[in-house]
PDB file of N, CA and C in Angstrom:
ATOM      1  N   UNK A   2     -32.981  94.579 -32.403  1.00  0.00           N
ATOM      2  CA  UNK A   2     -33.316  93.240 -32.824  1.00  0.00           C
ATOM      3  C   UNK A   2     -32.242  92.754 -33.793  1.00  0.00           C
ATOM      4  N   UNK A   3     -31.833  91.325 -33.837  1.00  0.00           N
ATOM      5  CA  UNK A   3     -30.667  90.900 -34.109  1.00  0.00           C
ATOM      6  C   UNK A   3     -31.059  91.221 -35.701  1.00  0.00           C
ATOM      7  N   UNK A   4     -30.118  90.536 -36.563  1.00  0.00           N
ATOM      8  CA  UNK A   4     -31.200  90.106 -38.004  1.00  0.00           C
ATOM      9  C   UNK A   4     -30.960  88.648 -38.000  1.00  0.00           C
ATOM     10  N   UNK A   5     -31.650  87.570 -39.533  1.00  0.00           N
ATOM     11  CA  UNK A   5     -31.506  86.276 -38.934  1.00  0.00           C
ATOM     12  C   UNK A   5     -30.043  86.000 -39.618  1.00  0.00           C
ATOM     13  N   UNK A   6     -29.615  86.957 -40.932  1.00  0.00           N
ATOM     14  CA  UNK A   6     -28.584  86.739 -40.877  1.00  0.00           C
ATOM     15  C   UNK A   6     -26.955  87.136 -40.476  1.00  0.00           C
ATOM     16  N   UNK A   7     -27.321  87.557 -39.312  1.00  0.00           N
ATOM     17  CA  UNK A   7     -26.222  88.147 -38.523  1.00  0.00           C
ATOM     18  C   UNK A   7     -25.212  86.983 -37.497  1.00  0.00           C
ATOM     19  N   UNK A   8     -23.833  87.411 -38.136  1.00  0.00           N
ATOM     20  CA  UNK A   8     -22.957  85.645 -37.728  1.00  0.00           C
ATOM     21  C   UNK A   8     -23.007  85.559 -36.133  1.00  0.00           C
ATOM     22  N   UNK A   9     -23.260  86.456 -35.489  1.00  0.00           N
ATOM     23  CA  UNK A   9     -23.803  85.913 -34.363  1.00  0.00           C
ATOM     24  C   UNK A   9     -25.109  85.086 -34.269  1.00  0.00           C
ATOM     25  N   UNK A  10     -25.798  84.864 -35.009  1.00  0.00           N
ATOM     26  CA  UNK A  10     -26.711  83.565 -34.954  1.00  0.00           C
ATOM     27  C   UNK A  10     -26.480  82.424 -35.654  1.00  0.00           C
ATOM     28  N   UNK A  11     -26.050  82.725 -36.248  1.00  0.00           N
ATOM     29  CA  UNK A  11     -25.629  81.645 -37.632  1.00  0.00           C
ATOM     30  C   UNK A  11     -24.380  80.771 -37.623  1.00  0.00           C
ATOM     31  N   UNK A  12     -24.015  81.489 -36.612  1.00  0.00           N
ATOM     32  CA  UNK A  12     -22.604  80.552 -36.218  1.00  0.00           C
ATOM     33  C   UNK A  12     -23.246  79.082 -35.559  1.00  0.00           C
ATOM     34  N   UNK A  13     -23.496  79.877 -34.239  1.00  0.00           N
ATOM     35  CA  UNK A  13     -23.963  78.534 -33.312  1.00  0.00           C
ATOM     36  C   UNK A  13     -24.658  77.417 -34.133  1.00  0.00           C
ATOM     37  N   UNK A  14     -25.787  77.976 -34.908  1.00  0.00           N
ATOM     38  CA  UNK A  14     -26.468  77.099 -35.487  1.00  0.00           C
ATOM     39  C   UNK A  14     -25.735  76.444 -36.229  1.00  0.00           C
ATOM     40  N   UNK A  15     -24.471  76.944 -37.323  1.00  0.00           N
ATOM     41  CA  UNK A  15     -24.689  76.127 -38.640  1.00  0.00           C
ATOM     42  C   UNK A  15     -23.454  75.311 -37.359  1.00  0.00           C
ATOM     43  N   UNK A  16     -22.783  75.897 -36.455  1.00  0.00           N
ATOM     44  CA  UNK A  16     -22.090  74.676 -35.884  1.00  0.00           C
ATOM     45  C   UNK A  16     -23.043  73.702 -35.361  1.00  0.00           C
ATOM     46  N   UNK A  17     -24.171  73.905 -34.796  1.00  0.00           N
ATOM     47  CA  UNK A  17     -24.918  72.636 -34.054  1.00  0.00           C
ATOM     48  C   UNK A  17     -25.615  71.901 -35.403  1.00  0.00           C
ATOM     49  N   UNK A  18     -25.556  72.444 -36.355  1.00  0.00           N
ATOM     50  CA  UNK A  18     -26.353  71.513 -37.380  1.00  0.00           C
ATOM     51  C   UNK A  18     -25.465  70.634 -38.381  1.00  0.00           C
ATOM     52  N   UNK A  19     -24.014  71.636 -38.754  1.00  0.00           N
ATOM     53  CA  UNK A  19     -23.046  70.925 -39.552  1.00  0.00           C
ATOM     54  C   UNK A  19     -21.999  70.299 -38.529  1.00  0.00           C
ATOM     55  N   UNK A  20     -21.823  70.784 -37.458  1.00  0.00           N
ATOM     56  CA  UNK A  20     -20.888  70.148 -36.638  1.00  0.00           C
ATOM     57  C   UNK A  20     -20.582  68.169 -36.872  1.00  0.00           C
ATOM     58  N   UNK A  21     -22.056  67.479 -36.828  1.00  0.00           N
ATOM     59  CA  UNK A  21     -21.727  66.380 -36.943  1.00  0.00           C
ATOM     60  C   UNK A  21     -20.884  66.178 -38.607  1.00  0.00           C
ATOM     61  N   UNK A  22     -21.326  66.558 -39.389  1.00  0.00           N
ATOM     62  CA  UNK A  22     -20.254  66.260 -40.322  1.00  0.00           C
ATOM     63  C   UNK A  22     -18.930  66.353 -40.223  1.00  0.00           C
ATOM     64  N   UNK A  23     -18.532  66.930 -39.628  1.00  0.00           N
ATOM     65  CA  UNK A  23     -17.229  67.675 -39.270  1.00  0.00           C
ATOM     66  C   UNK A  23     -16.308  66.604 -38.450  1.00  0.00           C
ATOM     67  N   UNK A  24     -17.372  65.765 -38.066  1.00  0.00           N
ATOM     68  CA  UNK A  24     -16.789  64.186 -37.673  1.00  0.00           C
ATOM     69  C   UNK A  24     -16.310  63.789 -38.445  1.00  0.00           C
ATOM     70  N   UNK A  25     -14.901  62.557 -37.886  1.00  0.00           N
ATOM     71  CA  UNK A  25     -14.842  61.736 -38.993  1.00  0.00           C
ATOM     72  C   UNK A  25     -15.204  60.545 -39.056  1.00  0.00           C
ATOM     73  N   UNK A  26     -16.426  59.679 -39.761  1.00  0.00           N
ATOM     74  CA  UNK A  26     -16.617  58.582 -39.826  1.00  0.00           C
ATOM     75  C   UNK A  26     -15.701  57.327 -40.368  1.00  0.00           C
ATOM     76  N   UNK A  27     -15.661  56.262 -39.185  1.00  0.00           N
ATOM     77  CA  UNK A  27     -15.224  55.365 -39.764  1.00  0.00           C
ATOM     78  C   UNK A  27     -15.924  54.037 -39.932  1.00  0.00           C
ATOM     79  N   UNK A  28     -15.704  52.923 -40.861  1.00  0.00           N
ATOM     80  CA  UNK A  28     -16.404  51.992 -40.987  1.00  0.00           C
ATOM     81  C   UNK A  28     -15.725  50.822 -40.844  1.00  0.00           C
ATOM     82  N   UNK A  29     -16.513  49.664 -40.033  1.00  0.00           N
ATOM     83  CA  UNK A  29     -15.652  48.328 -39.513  1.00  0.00           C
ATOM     84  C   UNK A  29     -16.028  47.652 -40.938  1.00  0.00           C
ATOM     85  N   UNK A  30     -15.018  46.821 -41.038  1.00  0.00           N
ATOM     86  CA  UNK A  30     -14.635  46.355 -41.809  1.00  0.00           C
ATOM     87  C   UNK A  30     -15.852  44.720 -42.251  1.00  0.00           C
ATOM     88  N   UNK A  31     -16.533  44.772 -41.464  1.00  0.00           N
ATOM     89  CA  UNK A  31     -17.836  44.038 -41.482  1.00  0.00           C
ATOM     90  C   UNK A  31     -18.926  44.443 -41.706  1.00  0.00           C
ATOM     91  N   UNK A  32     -19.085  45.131 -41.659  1.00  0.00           N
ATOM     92  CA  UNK A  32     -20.730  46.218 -41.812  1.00  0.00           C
ATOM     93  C   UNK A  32     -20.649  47.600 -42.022  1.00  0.00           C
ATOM     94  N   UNK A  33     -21.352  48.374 -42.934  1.00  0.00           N
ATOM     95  CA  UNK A  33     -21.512  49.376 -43.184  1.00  0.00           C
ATOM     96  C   UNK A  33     -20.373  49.947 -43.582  1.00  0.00           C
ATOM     97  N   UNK A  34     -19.861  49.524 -44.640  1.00  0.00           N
ATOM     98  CA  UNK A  34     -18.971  50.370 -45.195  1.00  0.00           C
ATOM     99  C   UNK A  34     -19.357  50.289 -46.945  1.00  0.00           C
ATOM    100  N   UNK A  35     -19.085  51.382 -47.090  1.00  0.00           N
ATOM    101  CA  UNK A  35     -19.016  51.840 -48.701  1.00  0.00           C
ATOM    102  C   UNK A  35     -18.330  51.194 -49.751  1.00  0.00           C
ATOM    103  N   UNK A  36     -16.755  51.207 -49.288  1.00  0.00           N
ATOM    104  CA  UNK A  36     -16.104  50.174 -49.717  1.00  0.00           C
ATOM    105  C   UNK A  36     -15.644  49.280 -49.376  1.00  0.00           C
ATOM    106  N   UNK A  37     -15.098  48.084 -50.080  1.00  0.00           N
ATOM    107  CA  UNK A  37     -14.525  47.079 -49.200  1.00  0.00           C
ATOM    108  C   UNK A  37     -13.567  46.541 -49.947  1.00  0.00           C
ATOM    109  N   UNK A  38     -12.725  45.849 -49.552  1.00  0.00           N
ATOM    110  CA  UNK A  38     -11.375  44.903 -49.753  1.00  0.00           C
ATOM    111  C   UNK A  38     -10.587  44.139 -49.092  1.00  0.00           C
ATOM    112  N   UNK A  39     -10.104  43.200 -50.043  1.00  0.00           N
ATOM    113  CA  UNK A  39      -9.503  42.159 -49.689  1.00  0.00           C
ATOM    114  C   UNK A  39      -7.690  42.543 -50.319  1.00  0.00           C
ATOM    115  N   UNK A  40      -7.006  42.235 -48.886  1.00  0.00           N
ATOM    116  CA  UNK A  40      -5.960  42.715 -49.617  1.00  0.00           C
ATOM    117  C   UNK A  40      -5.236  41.266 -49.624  1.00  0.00           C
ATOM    118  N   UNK A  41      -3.907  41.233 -50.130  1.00  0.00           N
ATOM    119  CA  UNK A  41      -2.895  40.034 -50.493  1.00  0.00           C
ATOM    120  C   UNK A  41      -2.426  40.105 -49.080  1.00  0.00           C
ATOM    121  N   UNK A  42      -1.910  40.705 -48.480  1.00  0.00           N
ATOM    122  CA  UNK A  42      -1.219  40.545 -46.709  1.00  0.00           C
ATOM    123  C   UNK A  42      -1.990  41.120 -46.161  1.00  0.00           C
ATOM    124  N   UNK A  43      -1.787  41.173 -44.691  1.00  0.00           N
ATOM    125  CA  UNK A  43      -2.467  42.055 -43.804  1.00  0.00           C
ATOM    126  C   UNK A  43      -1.788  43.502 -43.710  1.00  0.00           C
ATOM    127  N   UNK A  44      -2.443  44.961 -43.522  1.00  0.00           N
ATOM    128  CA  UNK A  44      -1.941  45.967 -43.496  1.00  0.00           C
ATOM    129  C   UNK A  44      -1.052  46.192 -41.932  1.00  0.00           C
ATOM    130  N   UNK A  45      -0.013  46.997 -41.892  1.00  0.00           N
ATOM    131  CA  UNK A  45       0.410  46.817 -40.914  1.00  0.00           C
ATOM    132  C   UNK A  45      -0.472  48.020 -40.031  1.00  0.00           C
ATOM    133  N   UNK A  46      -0.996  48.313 -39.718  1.00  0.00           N
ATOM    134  CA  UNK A  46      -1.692  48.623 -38.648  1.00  0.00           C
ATOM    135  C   UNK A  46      -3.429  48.213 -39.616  1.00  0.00           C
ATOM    136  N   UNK A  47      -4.037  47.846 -37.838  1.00  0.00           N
ATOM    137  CA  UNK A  47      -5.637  47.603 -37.966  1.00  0.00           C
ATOM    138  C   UNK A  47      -6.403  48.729 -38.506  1.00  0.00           C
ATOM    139  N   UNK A  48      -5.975  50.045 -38.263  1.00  0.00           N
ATOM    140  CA  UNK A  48      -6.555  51.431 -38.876  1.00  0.00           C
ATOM    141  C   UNK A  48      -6.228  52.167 -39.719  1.00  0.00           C
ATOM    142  N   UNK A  49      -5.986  52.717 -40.383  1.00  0.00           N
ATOM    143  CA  UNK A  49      -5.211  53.608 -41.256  1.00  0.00           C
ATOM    144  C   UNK A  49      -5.760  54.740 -42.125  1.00  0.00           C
ATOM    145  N   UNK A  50      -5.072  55.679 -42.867  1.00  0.00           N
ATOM    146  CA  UNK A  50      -5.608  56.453 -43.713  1.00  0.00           C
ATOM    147  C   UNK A  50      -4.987  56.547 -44.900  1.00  0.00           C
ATOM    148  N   UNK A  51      -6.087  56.461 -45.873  1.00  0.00           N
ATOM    149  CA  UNK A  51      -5.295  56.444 -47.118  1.00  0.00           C
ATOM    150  C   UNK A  51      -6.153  57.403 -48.226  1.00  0.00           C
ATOM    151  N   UNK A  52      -5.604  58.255 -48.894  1.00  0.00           N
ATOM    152  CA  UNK A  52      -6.521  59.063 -49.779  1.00  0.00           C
ATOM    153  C   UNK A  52      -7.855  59.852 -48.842  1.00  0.00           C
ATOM    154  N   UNK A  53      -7.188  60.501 -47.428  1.00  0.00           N
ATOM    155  CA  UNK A  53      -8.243  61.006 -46.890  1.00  0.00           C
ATOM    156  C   UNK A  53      -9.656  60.257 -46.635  1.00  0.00           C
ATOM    157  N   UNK A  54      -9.527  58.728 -47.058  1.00  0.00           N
ATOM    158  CA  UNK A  54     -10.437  57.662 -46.420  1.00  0.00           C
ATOM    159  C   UNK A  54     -10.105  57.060 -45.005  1.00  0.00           C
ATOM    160  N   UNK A  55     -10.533  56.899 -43.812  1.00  0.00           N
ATOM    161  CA  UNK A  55     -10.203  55.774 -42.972  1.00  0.00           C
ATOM    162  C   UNK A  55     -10.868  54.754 -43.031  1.00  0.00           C
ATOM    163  N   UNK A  56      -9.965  53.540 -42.853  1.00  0.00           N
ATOM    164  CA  UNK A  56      -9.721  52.517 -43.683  1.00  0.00           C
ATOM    165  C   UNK A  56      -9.827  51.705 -42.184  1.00  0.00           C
ATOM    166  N   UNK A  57     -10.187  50.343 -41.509  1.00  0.00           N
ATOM    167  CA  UNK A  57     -10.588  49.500 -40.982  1.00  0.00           C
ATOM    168  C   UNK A  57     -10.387  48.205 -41.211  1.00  0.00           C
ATOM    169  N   UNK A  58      -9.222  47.065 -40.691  1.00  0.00           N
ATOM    170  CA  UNK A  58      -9.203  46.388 -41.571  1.00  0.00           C
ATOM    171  C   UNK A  58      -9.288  44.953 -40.353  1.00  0.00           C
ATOM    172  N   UNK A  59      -9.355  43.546 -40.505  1.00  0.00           N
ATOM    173  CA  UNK A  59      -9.715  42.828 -39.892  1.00  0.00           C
ATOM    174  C   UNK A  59      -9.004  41.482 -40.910  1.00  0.00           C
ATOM    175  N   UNK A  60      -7.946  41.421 -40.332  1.00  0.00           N
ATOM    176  CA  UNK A  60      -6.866  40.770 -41.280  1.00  0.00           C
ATOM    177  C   UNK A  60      -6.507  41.071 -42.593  1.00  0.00           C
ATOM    178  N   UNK A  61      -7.033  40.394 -43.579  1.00  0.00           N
ATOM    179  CA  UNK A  61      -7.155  40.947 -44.858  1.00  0.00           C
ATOM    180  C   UNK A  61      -8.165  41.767 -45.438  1.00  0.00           C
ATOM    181  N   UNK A  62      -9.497  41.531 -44.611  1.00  0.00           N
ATOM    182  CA  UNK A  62     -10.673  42.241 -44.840  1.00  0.00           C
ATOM    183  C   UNK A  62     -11.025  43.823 -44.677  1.00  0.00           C
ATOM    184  N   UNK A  63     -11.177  44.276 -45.112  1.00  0.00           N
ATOM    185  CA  UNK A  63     -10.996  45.704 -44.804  1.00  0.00           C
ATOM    186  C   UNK A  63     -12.000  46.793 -45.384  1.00  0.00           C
ATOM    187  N   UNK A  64     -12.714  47.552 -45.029  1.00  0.00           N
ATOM    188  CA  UNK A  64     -13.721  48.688 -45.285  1.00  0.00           C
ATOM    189  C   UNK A  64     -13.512  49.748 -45.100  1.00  0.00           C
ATOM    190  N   UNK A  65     -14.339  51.065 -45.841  1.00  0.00           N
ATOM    191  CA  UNK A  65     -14.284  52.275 -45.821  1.00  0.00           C
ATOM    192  C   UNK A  65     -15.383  52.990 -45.757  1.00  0.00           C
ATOM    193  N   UNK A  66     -15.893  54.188 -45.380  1.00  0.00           N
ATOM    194  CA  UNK A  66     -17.202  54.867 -45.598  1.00  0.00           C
ATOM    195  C   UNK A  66     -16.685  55.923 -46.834  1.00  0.00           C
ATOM    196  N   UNK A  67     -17.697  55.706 -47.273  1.00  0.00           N
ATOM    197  CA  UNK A  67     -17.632  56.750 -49.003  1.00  0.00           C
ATOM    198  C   UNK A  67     -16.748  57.674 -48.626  1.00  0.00           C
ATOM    199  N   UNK A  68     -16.375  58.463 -50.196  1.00  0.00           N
ATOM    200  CA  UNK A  68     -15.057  59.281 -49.956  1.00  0.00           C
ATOM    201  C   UNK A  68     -15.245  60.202 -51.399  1.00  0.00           C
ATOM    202  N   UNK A  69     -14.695  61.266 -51.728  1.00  0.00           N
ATOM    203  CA  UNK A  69     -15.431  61.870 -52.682  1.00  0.00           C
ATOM    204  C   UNK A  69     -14.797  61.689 -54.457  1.00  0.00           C
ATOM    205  N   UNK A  70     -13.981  60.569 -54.149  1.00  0.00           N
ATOM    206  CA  UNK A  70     -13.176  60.611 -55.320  1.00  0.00           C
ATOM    207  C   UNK A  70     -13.313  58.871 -56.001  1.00  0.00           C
ATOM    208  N   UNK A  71     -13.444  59.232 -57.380  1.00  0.00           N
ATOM    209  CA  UNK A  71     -13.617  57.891 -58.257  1.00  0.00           C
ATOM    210  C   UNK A  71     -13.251  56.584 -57.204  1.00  0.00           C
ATOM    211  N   UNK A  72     -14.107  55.921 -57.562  1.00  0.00           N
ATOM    212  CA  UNK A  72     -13.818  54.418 -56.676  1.00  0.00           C
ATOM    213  C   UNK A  72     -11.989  53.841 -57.376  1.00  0.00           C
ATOM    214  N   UNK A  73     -11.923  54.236 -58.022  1.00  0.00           N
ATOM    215  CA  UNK A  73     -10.941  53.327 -58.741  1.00  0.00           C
ATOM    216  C   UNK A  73      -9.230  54.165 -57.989  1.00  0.00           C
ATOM    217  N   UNK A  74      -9.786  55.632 -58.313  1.00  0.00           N
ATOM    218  CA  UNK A  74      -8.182  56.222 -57.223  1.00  0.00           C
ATOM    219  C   UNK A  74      -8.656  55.879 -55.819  1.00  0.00           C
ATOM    220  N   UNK A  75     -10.103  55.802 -55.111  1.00  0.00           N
ATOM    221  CA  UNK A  75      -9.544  55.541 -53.720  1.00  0.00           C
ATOM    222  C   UNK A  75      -8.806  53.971 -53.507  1.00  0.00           C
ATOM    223  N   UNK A  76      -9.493  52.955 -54.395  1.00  0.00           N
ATOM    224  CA  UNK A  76      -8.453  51.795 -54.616  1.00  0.00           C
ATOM    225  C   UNK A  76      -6.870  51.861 -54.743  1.00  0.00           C
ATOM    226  N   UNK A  77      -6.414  52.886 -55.338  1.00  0.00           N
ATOM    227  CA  UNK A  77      -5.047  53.140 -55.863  1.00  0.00           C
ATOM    228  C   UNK A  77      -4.360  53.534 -54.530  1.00  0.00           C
ATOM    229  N   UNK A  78      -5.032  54.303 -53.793  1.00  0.00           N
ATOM    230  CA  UNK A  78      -4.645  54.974 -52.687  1.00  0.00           C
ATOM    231  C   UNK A  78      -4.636  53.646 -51.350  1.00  0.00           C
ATOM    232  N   UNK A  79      -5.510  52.842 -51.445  1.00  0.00           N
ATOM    233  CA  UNK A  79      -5.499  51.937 -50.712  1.00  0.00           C
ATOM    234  C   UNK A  79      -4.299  50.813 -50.605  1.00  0.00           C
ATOM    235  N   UNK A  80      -4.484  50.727 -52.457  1.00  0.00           N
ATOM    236  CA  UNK A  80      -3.236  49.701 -52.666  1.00  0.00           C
ATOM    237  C   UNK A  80      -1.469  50.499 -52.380  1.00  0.00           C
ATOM    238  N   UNK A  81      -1.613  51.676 -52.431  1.00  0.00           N
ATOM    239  CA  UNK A  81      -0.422  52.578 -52.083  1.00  0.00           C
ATOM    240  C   UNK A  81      -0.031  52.557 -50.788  1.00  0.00           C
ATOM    241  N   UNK A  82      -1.291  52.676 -49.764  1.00  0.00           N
ATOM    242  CA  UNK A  82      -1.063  52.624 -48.455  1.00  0.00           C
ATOM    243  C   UNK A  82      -0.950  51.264 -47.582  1.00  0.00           C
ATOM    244  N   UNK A  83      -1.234  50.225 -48.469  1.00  0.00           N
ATOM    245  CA  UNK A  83      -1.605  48.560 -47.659  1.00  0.00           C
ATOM    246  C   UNK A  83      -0.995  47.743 -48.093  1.00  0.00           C
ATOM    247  N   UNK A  84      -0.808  47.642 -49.810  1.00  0.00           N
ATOM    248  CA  UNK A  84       0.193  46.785 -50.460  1.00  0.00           C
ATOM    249  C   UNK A  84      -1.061  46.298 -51.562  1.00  0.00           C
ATOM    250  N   UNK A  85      -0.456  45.181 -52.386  1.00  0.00           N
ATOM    251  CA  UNK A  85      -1.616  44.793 -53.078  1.00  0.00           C
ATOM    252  C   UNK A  85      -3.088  44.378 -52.595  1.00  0.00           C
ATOM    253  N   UNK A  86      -4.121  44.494 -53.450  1.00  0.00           N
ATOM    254  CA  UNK A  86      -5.158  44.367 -53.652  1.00  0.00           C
ATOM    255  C   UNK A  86      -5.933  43.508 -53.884  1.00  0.00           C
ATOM    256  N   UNK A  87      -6.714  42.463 -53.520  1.00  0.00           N
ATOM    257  CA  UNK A  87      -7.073  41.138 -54.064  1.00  0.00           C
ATOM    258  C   UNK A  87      -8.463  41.469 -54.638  1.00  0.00           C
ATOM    259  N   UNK A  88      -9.150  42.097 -53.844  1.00  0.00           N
ATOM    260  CA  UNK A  88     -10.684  42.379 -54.640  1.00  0.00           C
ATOM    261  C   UNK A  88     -11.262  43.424 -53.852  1.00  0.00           C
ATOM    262  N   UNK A  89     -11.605  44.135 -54.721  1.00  0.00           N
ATOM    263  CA  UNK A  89     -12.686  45.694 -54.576  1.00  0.00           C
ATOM    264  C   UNK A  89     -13.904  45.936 -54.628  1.00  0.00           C
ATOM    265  N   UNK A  90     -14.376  46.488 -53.764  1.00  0.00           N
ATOM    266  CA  UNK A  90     -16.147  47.028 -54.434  1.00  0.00           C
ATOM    267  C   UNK A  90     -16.544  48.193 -53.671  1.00  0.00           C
ATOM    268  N   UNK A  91     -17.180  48.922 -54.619  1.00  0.00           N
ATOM    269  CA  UNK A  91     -17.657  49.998 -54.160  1.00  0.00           C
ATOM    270  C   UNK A  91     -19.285  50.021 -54.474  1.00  0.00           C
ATOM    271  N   UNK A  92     -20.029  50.164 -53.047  1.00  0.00           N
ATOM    272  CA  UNK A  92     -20.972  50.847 -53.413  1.00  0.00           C
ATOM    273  C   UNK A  92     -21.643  49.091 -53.514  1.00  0.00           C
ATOM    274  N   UNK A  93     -21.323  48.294 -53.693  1.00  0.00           N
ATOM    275  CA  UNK A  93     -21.728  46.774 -53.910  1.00  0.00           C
ATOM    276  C   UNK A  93     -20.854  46.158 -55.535  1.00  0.00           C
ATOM    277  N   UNK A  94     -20.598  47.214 -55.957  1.00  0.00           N
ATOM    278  CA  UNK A  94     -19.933  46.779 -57.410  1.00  0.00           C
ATOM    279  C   UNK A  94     -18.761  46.371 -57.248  1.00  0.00           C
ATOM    280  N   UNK A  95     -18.307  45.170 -58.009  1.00  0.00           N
ATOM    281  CA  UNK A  95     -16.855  44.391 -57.095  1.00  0.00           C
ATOM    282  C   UNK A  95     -15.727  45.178 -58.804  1.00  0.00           C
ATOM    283  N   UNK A  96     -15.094  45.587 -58.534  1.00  0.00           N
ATOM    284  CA  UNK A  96     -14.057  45.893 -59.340  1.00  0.00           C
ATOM    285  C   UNK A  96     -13.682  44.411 -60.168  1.00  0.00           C
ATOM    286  N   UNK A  97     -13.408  44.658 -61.668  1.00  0.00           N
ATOM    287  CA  UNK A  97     -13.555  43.925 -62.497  1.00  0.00           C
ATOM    288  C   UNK A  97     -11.694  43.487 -62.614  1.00  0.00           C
ATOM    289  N   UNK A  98     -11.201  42.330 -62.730  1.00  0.00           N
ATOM    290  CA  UNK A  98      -9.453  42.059 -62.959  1.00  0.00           C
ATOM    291  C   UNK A  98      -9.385  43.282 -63.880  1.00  0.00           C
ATOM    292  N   UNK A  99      -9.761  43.883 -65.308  1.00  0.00           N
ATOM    293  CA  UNK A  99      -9.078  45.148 -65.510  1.00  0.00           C
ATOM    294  C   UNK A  99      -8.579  46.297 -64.705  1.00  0.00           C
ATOM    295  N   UNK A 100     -10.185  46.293 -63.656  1.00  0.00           N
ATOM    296  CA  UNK A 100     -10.113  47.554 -63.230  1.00  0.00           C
ATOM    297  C   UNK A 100      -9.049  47.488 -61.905  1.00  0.00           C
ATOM    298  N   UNK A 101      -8.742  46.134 -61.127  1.00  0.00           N
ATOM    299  CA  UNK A 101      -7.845  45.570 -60.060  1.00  0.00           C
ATOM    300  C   UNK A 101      -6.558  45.688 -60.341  1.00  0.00           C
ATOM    301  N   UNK A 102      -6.046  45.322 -61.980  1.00  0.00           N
ATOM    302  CA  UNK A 102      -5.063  45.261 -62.251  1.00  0.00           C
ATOM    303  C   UNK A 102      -4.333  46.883 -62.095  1.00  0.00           C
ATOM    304  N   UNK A 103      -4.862  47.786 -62.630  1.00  0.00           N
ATOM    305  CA  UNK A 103      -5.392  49.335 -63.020  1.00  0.00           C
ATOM    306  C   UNK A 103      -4.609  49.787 -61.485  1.00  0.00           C
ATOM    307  N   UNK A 104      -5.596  48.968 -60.883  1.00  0.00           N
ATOM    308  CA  UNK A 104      -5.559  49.516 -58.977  1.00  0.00           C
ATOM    309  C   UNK A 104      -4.175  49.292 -58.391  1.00  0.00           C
ATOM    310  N   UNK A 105      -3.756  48.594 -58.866  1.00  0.00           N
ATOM    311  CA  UNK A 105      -2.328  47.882 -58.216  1.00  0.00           C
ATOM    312  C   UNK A 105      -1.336  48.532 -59.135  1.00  0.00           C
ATOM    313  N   UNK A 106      -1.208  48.837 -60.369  1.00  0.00           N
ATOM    314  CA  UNK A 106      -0.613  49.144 -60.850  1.00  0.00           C
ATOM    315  C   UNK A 106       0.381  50.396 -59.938  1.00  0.00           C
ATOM    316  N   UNK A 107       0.126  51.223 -59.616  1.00  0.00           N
ATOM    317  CA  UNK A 107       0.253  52.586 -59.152  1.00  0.00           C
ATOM    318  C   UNK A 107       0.957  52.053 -58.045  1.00  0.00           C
ATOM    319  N   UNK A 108       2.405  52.323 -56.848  1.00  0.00           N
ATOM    320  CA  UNK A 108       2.631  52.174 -56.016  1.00  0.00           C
ATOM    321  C   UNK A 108       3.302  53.315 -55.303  1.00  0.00           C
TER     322      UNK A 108
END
């Protein structure tokens, strides 16, 4: 008899149970995203990755699904990868001109 924790069982499973994480989610830039922004130009490609976020963008408009690092560096990382920044929010909280200025700063 097997045991239950023997990696021959535990494999399959934790793959059929964690596997979907292991996806990578992305979020349109209209709905359901975590974060969002408005940048000064359009990014040159519609998709991108920036700070291990993928990023979705729809001219200037652009969204993300959560990501595990301070809202304010995945901004930095955004503005690094897209160009400037016009307005931020995470989570529904719109980044304040300090915290925008902060964001852009970094290139």
């Amino acid at each position: 008899m097997a045991k239950l924790s023997s990696p021959s069982l535990l494999l399959p499973l934790l793959a059929a149970l964690g596997g979907i994480a292991l996806i990578p989610v992305t979020a349109s830039a209209a709905g359901g995203s975590y974060y969002r922004a408005e940048l000064t130009s359009p990014p040159k490609a519609a998709k991108f990755v920036a700070r291990d976020i993928i990023w979705s963008c729809d001219g200037l408009n652009c969204g993300a699904g959560r990501g595990t690092s301070r809202p304010l560096l995945i901004c930095t990382g955004l503005a690094r990868e897209a160009g400037e920044v016009k307005s931020f929010t995470a989570n529904g909280k719109a980044f304040e001109a300090d915290e925008l200025a902060l964001c852009n700063k970094v290139k």
